[in-house]
Amino acid sequence: MLRRQLFAALAAAVVAGAVPAFAQEAAKVGLILPMSGPFASTGKQVEAAAKLYIAQNGDTVAGRKIQLIVRDDTGAPDVTKRIAQEMVVNEQVQFLAGFGLTPLAFAAAPIATETKTPMIVMAAGTSVITDQSPFIARTSFTLPQVTIGIADWAAQSGGKKAVTLVTDFAPGHDAEKSFKERFVKAGGQVVEELRVPIRNPDFAPFLQRTLDAKPDTLFVFVPSGVGAQFMKQFVERGLDKSGIRLIATGDVTDDDILNEMGDAALGVISTHHYSAAHDSPENKAFVEGMKKQANIRANFMGVGGWDGMHLIYESLKRTNGSKDGTALIEAMKGMKWTSPRGPVEIDAKTRDIIQNVYVRKVEKVGGELFNVEFSTFERVPDPVKAAR
Ligand code: PHB
């Protein structure tokens, strides 16, 4: 009896416009990130960007208040999994988001599937991540997507004999494989494939092997946050004076730490989907916002976080604030927008991001180092999935 009365009163209030339907129930976003440990810079970037997005766009969308819950997984997959479970079951989050490293995204994927919770991968970059659950959409990038361009560039600019040096985990293996396939197809040769441990990397023995192999080109991938350490050892071992040309994915010439690398980084050519120097009004607002939000220079991890929040907001708008995970992930498919990085789209078939990949050169601008874009591959999908 009491329930019926209550329901009638609530219904009357809704009809009268006093209480919009579901207005009281927040849409919770569970943001799981490495906020401590060697990959804490990724967590810091993504968290700052998500908060910036909310500050710029308001904390209410389609009548629902957005509530961001940030948790530190320390970069350990078992912790990511436990937090994801707690967030879905106890906190009833409507979106899982973040995922700073590939193994962390893998750990959470089964929970997204079992509970039909959209999972936005904002940082990790191994191609197969989006295959792990039909509820995953990605706003970061894939290593094959950003690597094929530098392989083409290397071959076209006279490279014949290359060594690859990558961090020994899934995204590194993706980069190594894509570079080799593409470089060999263009007539080049890969004479050594070097893999450096992910924990406490010492690049010295690998740089010595590079010198011994006498290539004309060294292609490198290390994850965000590690590039400065690599560059220091590159100089200490004299590779900057060896005549071997250093090329990389933009993970190495990471905007967040590029200035720490000093002049040794000048002239390094890389390909990537984001540069803090990207010339657009959207990026200007983003870079200024990140500086104000967290006193950091925005990098590619940050832009993945900003665009991930955009995807969440727009899916809520398109579904009138739905709570149905299947409806929300469906709404994300095919979504297009102008990101601070340039035009982007969520591939309706793969739920992966289609985006421009830029060729850039490290230059000094106003006394600081930047990745200055000078050429563009437009609307690049993940090439591994596109070839299926
Ligand atoms: C990943 O773990 O997928 C990953 C991490 C850092 C990067 C790129 C990929 O810079």
Short mmCIF file of C-alpha atoms and ligand atoms in Angstrom, two decimals:
data_model
loop_
_atom_site.label_atom_id
_atom_site.label_comp_id
_atom_site.label_asym_id
_atom_site.label_seq_id
_atom_site.Cartn_x
_atom_site.Cartn_y
_atom_site.Cartn_z
CA MET A 1 0.00 0.00 0.00
CA LEU A 2 2.72 2.37 1.08
CA ARG A 3 4.81 1.51 -1.97
CA ARG A 4 1.87 2.18 -4.26
CA GLN A 5 1.30 5.57 -2.70
CA LEU A 6 4.95 6.41 -2.96
CA PHE A 7 5.06 5.33 -6.57
CA ALA A 8 1.97 7.39 -7.39
CA ALA A 9 3.47 10.45 -5.72
CA LEU A 10 6.72 10.01 -7.62
CA ALA A 11 4.92 9.48 -10.91
CA ALA A 12 2.89 12.65 -10.30
CA ALA A 13 6.07 14.58 -9.58
CA VAL A 14 7.67 13.28 -12.77
CA VAL A 15 4.63 14.24 -14.82
CA ALA A 16 4.65 17.67 -13.18
CA GLY A 17 8.27 18.02 -14.21
CA ALA A 18 9.47 18.34 -10.64
CA VAL A 19 11.68 15.24 -10.85
CA PRO A 20 13.04 14.19 -14.22
CA ALA A 21 13.12 10.41 -14.63
CA PHE A 22 16.29 8.87 -13.11
CA ALA A 23 17.53 12.34 -12.20
CA GLN A 24 18.68 11.23 -8.78
CA GLU A 25 20.76 8.33 -9.99
CA ALA A 26 24.30 9.20 -10.96
CA ALA A 27 26.05 7.55 -13.89
CA LYS A 28 29.19 6.23 -12.23
CA VAL A 29 32.41 5.91 -14.20
CA GLY A 30 34.97 3.56 -12.62
CA LEU A 31 38.39 4.81 -13.69
CA ILE A 32 41.06 2.18 -12.99
CA LEU A 33 44.64 3.36 -13.52
CA PRO A 34 48.24 2.85 -12.46
CA MET A 35 48.52 5.85 -10.10
CA SER A 36 51.70 4.52 -8.45
CA GLY A 37 54.66 2.46 -9.67
CA PRO A 38 56.67 2.87 -12.90
CA PHE A 39 53.63 3.76 -15.03
CA ALA A 40 52.10 6.34 -12.68
CA SER A 41 52.55 9.07 -15.33
CA THR A 42 49.88 7.32 -17.42
CA GLY A 43 47.46 7.36 -14.49
CA LYS A 44 48.16 11.01 -13.80
CA GLN A 45 47.59 12.01 -17.43
CA VAL A 46 44.34 10.06 -17.86
CA GLU A 47 42.88 11.17 -14.52
CA ALA A 48 43.68 14.83 -15.18
CA ALA A 49 42.17 14.64 -18.68
CA ALA A 50 38.96 12.95 -17.46
CA LYS A 51 38.53 15.63 -14.79
CA LEU A 52 39.29 18.33 -17.34
CA TYR A 53 36.60 16.95 -19.66
CA ILE A 54 34.03 17.12 -16.85
CA ALA A 55 35.13 20.65 -15.94
CA GLN A 56 34.82 21.77 -19.56
CA ASN A 57 31.51 20.03 -20.31
CA GLY A 58 29.61 20.05 -17.02
CA ASP A 59 28.96 17.13 -14.68
CA THR A 60 25.44 16.34 -15.87
CA VAL A 61 24.52 14.66 -19.14
CA ALA A 62 21.08 13.51 -20.34
CA GLY A 63 19.72 14.26 -16.86
CA ARG A 64 22.30 12.05 -15.16
CA LYS A 65 25.07 13.31 -12.92
CA ILE A 66 28.49 11.91 -13.83
CA GLN A 67 30.36 10.52 -10.86
CA LEU A 68 34.00 9.67 -11.45
CA ILE A 69 35.53 7.06 -9.12
CA VAL A 70 39.31 6.77 -9.49
CA ARG A 71 41.22 3.74 -8.16
CA ASP A 72 44.91 2.82 -8.32
CA ASP A 73 45.69 -0.67 -9.62
CA THR A 74 49.49 -0.10 -9.23
CA GLY A 75 49.91 -1.66 -12.67
CA ALA A 76 49.14 -5.19 -11.36
CA PRO A 77 46.55 -7.19 -13.37
CA ASP A 78 45.14 -9.10 -10.35
CA VAL A 79 44.48 -5.75 -8.66
CA THR A 80 42.80 -4.34 -11.78
CA LYS A 81 40.52 -7.37 -11.88
CA ARG A 82 39.58 -7.14 -8.20
CA ILE A 83 38.86 -3.40 -8.47
CA ALA A 84 36.77 -3.88 -11.62
CA GLN A 85 34.72 -6.54 -9.86
CA GLU A 86 34.17 -4.37 -6.77
CA MET A 87 33.24 -1.39 -8.88
CA VAL A 88 30.62 -3.27 -10.90
CA VAL A 89 29.15 -5.34 -8.05
CA ASN A 90 29.36 -3.01 -5.03
CA GLU A 91 29.47 0.47 -6.56
CA GLN A 92 27.33 -0.40 -9.56
CA VAL A 93 29.40 1.65 -11.96
CA GLN A 94 27.92 1.97 -15.39
CA PHE A 95 31.22 2.30 -17.22
CA LEU A 96 34.64 0.82 -16.59
CA ALA A 97 37.45 2.99 -17.96
CA GLY A 98 41.20 3.64 -17.93
CA PHE A 99 43.52 0.59 -18.38
CA GLY A 100 47.08 1.91 -18.52
CA LEU A 101 48.75 -1.27 -19.77
CA THR A 102 47.70 -4.16 -21.99
CA PRO A 103 47.76 -6.87 -19.27
CA LEU A 104 45.45 -4.68 -17.15
CA ALA A 105 42.89 -4.39 -19.97
CA PHE A 106 43.05 -8.17 -20.48
CA ALA A 107 42.40 -8.76 -16.75
CA ALA A 108 39.21 -6.65 -16.71
CA ALA A 109 37.72 -7.75 -20.06
CA PRO A 110 35.89 -10.89 -18.76
CA ILE A 111 34.14 -8.73 -16.13
CA ALA A 112 32.92 -6.32 -18.81
CA THR A 113 31.53 -9.27 -20.78
CA GLU A 114 29.90 -11.06 -17.83
CA THR A 115 28.22 -7.93 -16.49
CA LYS A 116 27.53 -6.25 -19.87
CA THR A 117 29.41 -3.15 -18.74
CA PRO A 118 30.93 -0.86 -21.39
CA MET A 119 34.71 -0.77 -20.89
CA ILE A 120 36.59 2.19 -22.37
CA VAL A 121 40.26 1.46 -22.99
CA MET A 122 41.84 4.92 -22.78
CA ALA A 123 45.55 4.02 -22.75
CA ALA A 124 46.63 0.46 -23.66
CA GLY A 125 47.63 -0.23 -27.27
CA THR A 126 47.93 -3.91 -28.22
CA SER A 127 45.80 -4.67 -31.26
CA VAL A 128 43.91 -7.68 -29.86
CA ILE A 129 42.51 -5.87 -26.79
CA THR A 130 39.19 -5.01 -28.45
CA ASP A 131 38.71 -8.72 -29.29
CA GLN A 132 38.66 -9.58 -25.57
CA SER A 133 35.07 -8.38 -25.04
CA PRO A 134 32.20 -7.08 -27.19
CA PHE A 135 31.78 -4.39 -24.49
CA ILE A 136 35.21 -2.82 -25.10
CA ALA A 137 35.63 0.40 -27.08
CA ARG A 138 39.06 2.04 -27.40
CA THR A 139 40.03 5.72 -27.51
CA SER A 140 43.82 5.26 -27.34
CA PHE A 141 45.51 3.68 -30.37
CA THR A 142 47.08 0.44 -31.52
CA LEU A 143 50.79 -0.12 -31.97
CA PRO A 144 50.38 -1.53 -35.52
CA GLN A 145 48.30 1.57 -36.38
CA VAL A 146 51.12 3.98 -35.46
CA THR A 147 54.06 1.77 -36.50
CA ILE A 148 53.37 1.06 -40.18
CA GLY A 149 53.80 4.75 -41.00
CA ILE A 150 57.32 4.99 -39.56
CA ALA A 151 58.31 1.78 -41.39
CA ASP A 152 57.14 3.31 -44.67
CA TRP A 153 58.90 6.58 -43.86
CA ALA A 154 62.15 4.76 -42.97
CA ALA A 155 62.19 2.85 -46.25
CA GLN A 156 61.24 5.88 -48.36
CA SER A 157 63.97 7.99 -46.80
CA GLY A 158 66.71 5.53 -47.68
CA GLY A 159 66.75 3.03 -44.79
CA LYS A 160 67.93 -0.43 -45.87
CA LYS A 161 69.19 -2.22 -42.78
CA ALA A 162 67.36 -1.85 -39.48
CA VAL A 163 67.53 -3.10 -35.90
CA THR A 164 64.34 -3.12 -33.83
CA LEU A 165 64.43 -2.59 -30.06
CA VAL A 166 61.17 -2.96 -28.14
CA THR A 167 59.99 -3.50 -24.59
CA ASP A 168 59.27 -7.19 -24.13
CA PHE A 169 55.50 -7.29 -23.70
CA ALA A 170 52.48 -7.44 -26.00
CA PRO A 171 52.49 -3.87 -27.44
CA GLY A 172 56.26 -4.16 -28.05
CA HIS A 173 55.72 -7.42 -29.92
CA ASP A 174 53.01 -5.71 -32.00
CA ALA A 175 55.38 -2.86 -32.87
CA GLU A 176 58.25 -5.23 -33.72
CA LYS A 177 56.10 -7.38 -36.00
CA SER A 178 54.39 -4.48 -37.81
CA PHE A 179 57.66 -2.65 -38.37
CA LYS A 180 59.39 -5.71 -39.79
CA GLU A 181 56.52 -6.73 -42.07
CA ARG A 182 56.17 -3.27 -43.51
CA PHE A 183 59.89 -2.45 -43.78
CA VAL A 184 60.69 -5.77 -45.49
CA LYS A 185 57.77 -5.29 -47.90
CA ALA A 186 59.31 -1.94 -48.85
CA GLY A 187 62.64 -3.64 -49.61
CA GLY A 188 64.42 -3.21 -46.26
CA GLN A 189 66.01 -5.77 -44.01
CA VAL A 190 65.72 -6.24 -40.22
CA VAL A 191 69.01 -7.69 -38.98
CA GLU A 192 68.31 -7.86 -35.21
CA GLU A 193 65.11 -7.90 -33.15
CA LEU A 194 65.96 -6.90 -29.60
CA ARG A 195 63.56 -7.18 -26.64
CA VAL A 196 64.23 -5.35 -23.38
CA PRO A 197 62.59 -6.46 -20.10
CA ILE A 198 59.68 -4.30 -18.93
CA ARG A 199 60.79 -4.15 -15.26
CA ASN A 200 63.92 -2.08 -14.46
CA PRO A 201 65.12 -1.96 -18.05
CA ASP A 202 68.84 -1.71 -18.73
CA PHE A 203 69.28 -0.72 -22.36
CA ALA A 204 73.11 -0.86 -22.38
CA PRO A 205 73.64 -4.47 -23.59
CA PHE A 206 71.01 -4.00 -26.30
CA LEU A 207 72.57 -0.75 -27.47
CA GLN A 208 75.93 -2.53 -27.69
CA ARG A 209 74.36 -5.24 -29.85
CA THR A 210 72.88 -2.51 -32.02
CA LEU A 211 76.32 -0.95 -32.53
CA ASP A 212 77.76 -4.37 -33.40
CA ALA A 213 75.04 -5.03 -36.01
CA LYS A 214 75.92 -1.76 -37.85
CA PRO A 215 72.44 -0.91 -39.12
CA ASP A 216 71.60 2.41 -40.80
CA THR A 217 68.37 2.67 -38.75
CA LEU A 218 67.31 1.83 -35.19
CA PHE A 219 63.55 1.55 -34.62
CA VAL A 220 62.44 1.79 -30.97
CA PHE A 221 59.26 1.29 -28.94
CA VAL A 222 59.24 1.75 -25.17
CA PRO A 223 56.06 2.47 -23.19
CA SER A 224 55.06 5.95 -22.04
CA GLY A 225 57.27 7.19 -19.20
CA VAL A 226 60.38 5.22 -20.18
CA GLY A 227 61.67 7.27 -23.15
CA ALA A 228 63.91 9.60 -21.13
CA GLN A 229 65.71 6.65 -19.56
CA PHE A 230 66.25 5.11 -22.98
CA MET A 231 67.58 8.36 -24.44
CA LYS A 232 70.03 8.81 -21.56
CA GLN A 233 71.61 5.40 -22.23
CA PHE A 234 71.48 5.99 -26.00
CA VAL A 235 73.75 9.02 -25.48
CA GLU A 236 75.95 7.37 -22.80
CA ARG A 237 76.70 4.51 -25.19
CA GLY A 238 77.59 6.99 -27.95
CA LEU A 239 74.83 5.98 -30.35
CA ASP A 240 73.99 9.64 -30.98
CA LYS A 241 77.40 9.92 -32.64
CA SER A 242 77.39 6.53 -34.37
CA GLY A 243 75.64 7.60 -37.56
CA ILE A 244 72.75 5.21 -36.80
CA ARG A 245 69.48 7.02 -37.35
CA LEU A 246 67.04 6.75 -34.44
CA ILE A 247 63.33 6.44 -35.33
CA ALA A 248 60.46 5.52 -33.03
CA THR A 249 56.80 5.48 -32.25
CA GLY A 250 55.72 8.60 -30.35
CA ASP A 251 55.66 6.55 -27.15
CA VAL A 252 59.43 7.14 -27.00
CA THR A 253 59.37 10.91 -27.63
CA ASP A 254 56.53 11.18 -25.09
CA ASP A 255 55.48 14.86 -24.75
CA ASP A 256 55.23 14.54 -20.96
CA ILE A 257 58.98 13.86 -20.57
CA LEU A 258 60.41 15.07 -23.89
CA ASN A 259 62.08 18.11 -22.31
CA GLU A 260 63.99 15.83 -19.89
CA MET A 261 65.65 14.13 -22.87
CA GLY A 262 67.60 17.23 -23.82
CA ASP A 263 69.12 18.03 -27.18
CA ALA A 264 69.94 14.35 -27.89
CA ALA A 265 66.27 14.01 -28.88
CA LEU A 266 66.49 16.79 -31.48
CA GLY A 267 65.73 15.53 -34.97
CA VAL A 268 64.23 12.18 -33.91
CA ILE A 269 61.48 11.19 -36.34
CA SER A 270 58.47 9.35 -35.00
CA THR A 271 54.90 8.53 -35.98
CA HIS A 272 51.98 8.88 -33.59
CA HIS A 273 48.40 10.00 -33.25
CA TYR A 274 48.95 12.86 -30.82
CA SER A 275 51.35 15.76 -30.33
CA ALA A 276 51.06 18.57 -27.78
CA ALA A 277 52.15 20.76 -30.71
CA HIS A 278 49.18 19.72 -32.89
CA ASP A 279 47.88 22.95 -34.35
CA SER A 280 44.13 23.22 -33.72
CA PRO A 281 41.84 25.22 -31.42
CA GLU A 282 40.66 21.98 -29.77
CA ASN A 283 44.23 21.04 -28.91
CA LYS A 284 45.12 24.50 -27.68
CA ALA A 285 42.22 24.33 -25.20
CA PHE A 286 43.23 20.79 -24.19
CA VAL A 287 46.92 21.59 -23.61
CA GLU A 288 46.07 24.76 -21.65
CA GLY A 289 43.45 22.85 -19.65
CA MET A 290 45.88 20.06 -18.72
CA LYS A 291 48.43 22.61 -17.60
CA LYS A 292 45.84 24.25 -15.33
CA GLN A 293 44.30 20.97 -14.16
CA ALA A 294 47.48 19.16 -13.14
CA ASN A 295 50.45 21.32 -14.15
CA ILE A 296 51.55 18.77 -16.77
CA ARG A 297 52.16 18.86 -20.50
CA ALA A 298 49.42 16.81 -22.16
CA ASN A 299 50.57 13.63 -23.87
CA PHE A 300 48.93 10.82 -25.87
CA MET A 301 47.72 9.08 -22.70
CA GLY A 302 45.94 12.25 -21.65
CA VAL A 303 44.15 12.63 -24.96
CA GLY A 304 42.96 9.01 -24.70
CA GLY A 305 41.36 9.90 -21.36
CA TRP A 306 39.72 13.06 -22.68
CA ASP A 307 38.26 11.27 -25.70
CA GLY A 308 37.12 8.35 -23.55
CA MET A 309 35.03 10.73 -21.45
CA HIS A 310 33.65 12.24 -24.64
CA LEU A 311 32.57 8.79 -25.81
CA ILE A 312 30.85 8.14 -22.46
CA TYR A 313 29.03 11.52 -22.53
CA GLU A 314 27.89 11.11 -26.13
CA SER A 315 26.65 7.54 -25.57
CA LEU A 316 24.52 8.81 -22.68
CA LYS A 317 23.18 11.65 -24.84
CA ARG A 318 22.31 9.32 -27.71
CA THR A 319 20.46 6.90 -25.40
CA ASN A 320 18.69 9.57 -23.29
CA GLY A 321 20.68 8.57 -20.24
CA SER A 322 20.24 4.81 -20.61
CA LYS A 323 21.49 2.37 -17.96
CA ASP A 324 21.64 -0.50 -20.40
CA GLY A 325 25.23 -1.48 -21.19
CA THR A 326 24.30 -3.05 -24.53
CA ALA A 327 22.47 0.10 -25.65
CA LEU A 328 25.42 2.27 -24.58
CA ILE A 329 28.09 0.26 -26.41
CA GLU A 330 25.84 0.16 -29.50
CA ALA A 331 25.57 3.97 -29.34
CA MET A 332 29.35 4.27 -29.35
CA LYS A 333 29.76 2.35 -32.62
CA GLY A 334 30.42 4.66 -35.55
CA MET A 335 30.67 7.78 -33.36
CA LYS A 336 32.75 10.58 -34.93
CA TRP A 337 34.14 13.73 -33.40
CA THR A 338 36.95 16.27 -33.50
CA SER A 339 39.45 15.31 -30.82
CA PRO A 340 42.38 17.51 -29.70
CA ARG A 341 44.44 15.04 -31.82
CA GLY A 342 42.35 15.64 -34.98
CA PRO A 343 39.32 13.84 -36.49
CA VAL A 344 38.52 10.45 -34.92
CA GLU A 345 35.90 7.73 -35.29
CA ILE A 346 34.96 4.53 -33.45
CA ASP A 347 34.99 1.76 -36.05
CA ALA A 348 31.46 0.30 -35.95
CA LYS A 349 32.78 -3.19 -36.64
CA THR A 350 35.81 -3.41 -34.36
CA ARG A 351 35.03 -0.74 -31.68
CA ASP A 352 38.59 0.43 -32.20
CA ILE A 353 39.60 3.99 -33.04
CA ILE A 354 40.21 5.23 -36.59
CA GLN A 355 42.46 8.29 -36.57
CA ASN A 356 45.14 10.29 -38.34
CA VAL A 357 48.74 9.23 -37.79
CA TYR A 358 51.28 12.03 -38.06
CA VAL A 359 54.96 11.97 -38.97
CA ARG A 360 56.79 14.30 -36.58
CA LYS A 361 60.26 15.60 -35.89
CA VAL A 362 61.58 16.69 -32.49
CA GLU A 363 62.33 20.41 -32.71
CA LYS A 364 62.92 23.28 -30.33
CA VAL A 365 59.99 25.68 -30.24
CA GLY A 366 60.22 28.64 -27.83
CA GLY A 367 63.06 26.96 -25.93
CA GLU A 368 61.17 23.67 -25.41
CA LEU A 369 61.23 20.37 -27.27
CA PHE A 370 58.13 19.37 -29.24
CA ASN A 371 57.11 16.70 -31.75
CA VAL A 372 56.40 18.94 -34.73
CA GLU A 373 54.04 17.26 -37.21
CA PHE A 374 55.04 17.56 -40.88
CA SER A 375 53.04 14.91 -42.72
CA THR A 376 49.79 12.98 -42.16
CA PHE A 377 48.41 9.52 -42.89
CA GLU A 378 44.67 10.10 -42.81
CA ARG A 379 41.97 7.96 -41.16
CA VAL A 380 44.17 4.98 -40.30
CA PRO A 381 42.33 1.94 -38.84
CA ASP A 382 44.05 -0.78 -36.83
CA PRO A 383 45.76 -2.55 -39.76
CA VAL A 384 45.68 -5.99 -38.11
CA LYS A 385 41.89 -6.01 -37.85
CA ALA A 386 41.45 -4.26 -41.21
CA ALA A 387 43.33 -7.16 -42.90
CA ARG A 388 40.93 -9.82 -41.55
C1 PHB B 1 50.28 -0.99 -23.38
O1 PHB B 1 50.54 -1.63 -22.33
O2 PHB B 1 49.43 -1.40 -24.18
C2 PHB B 1 51.02 0.26 -23.66
C3 PHB B 1 51.58 1.00 -22.62
C4 PHB B 1 52.27 2.17 -22.90
C5 PHB B 1 52.39 2.60 -24.20
C6 PHB B 1 51.81 1.88 -25.23
C7 PHB B 1 51.15 0.71 -24.96
O3 PHB B 1 53.06 3.73 -24.47
#
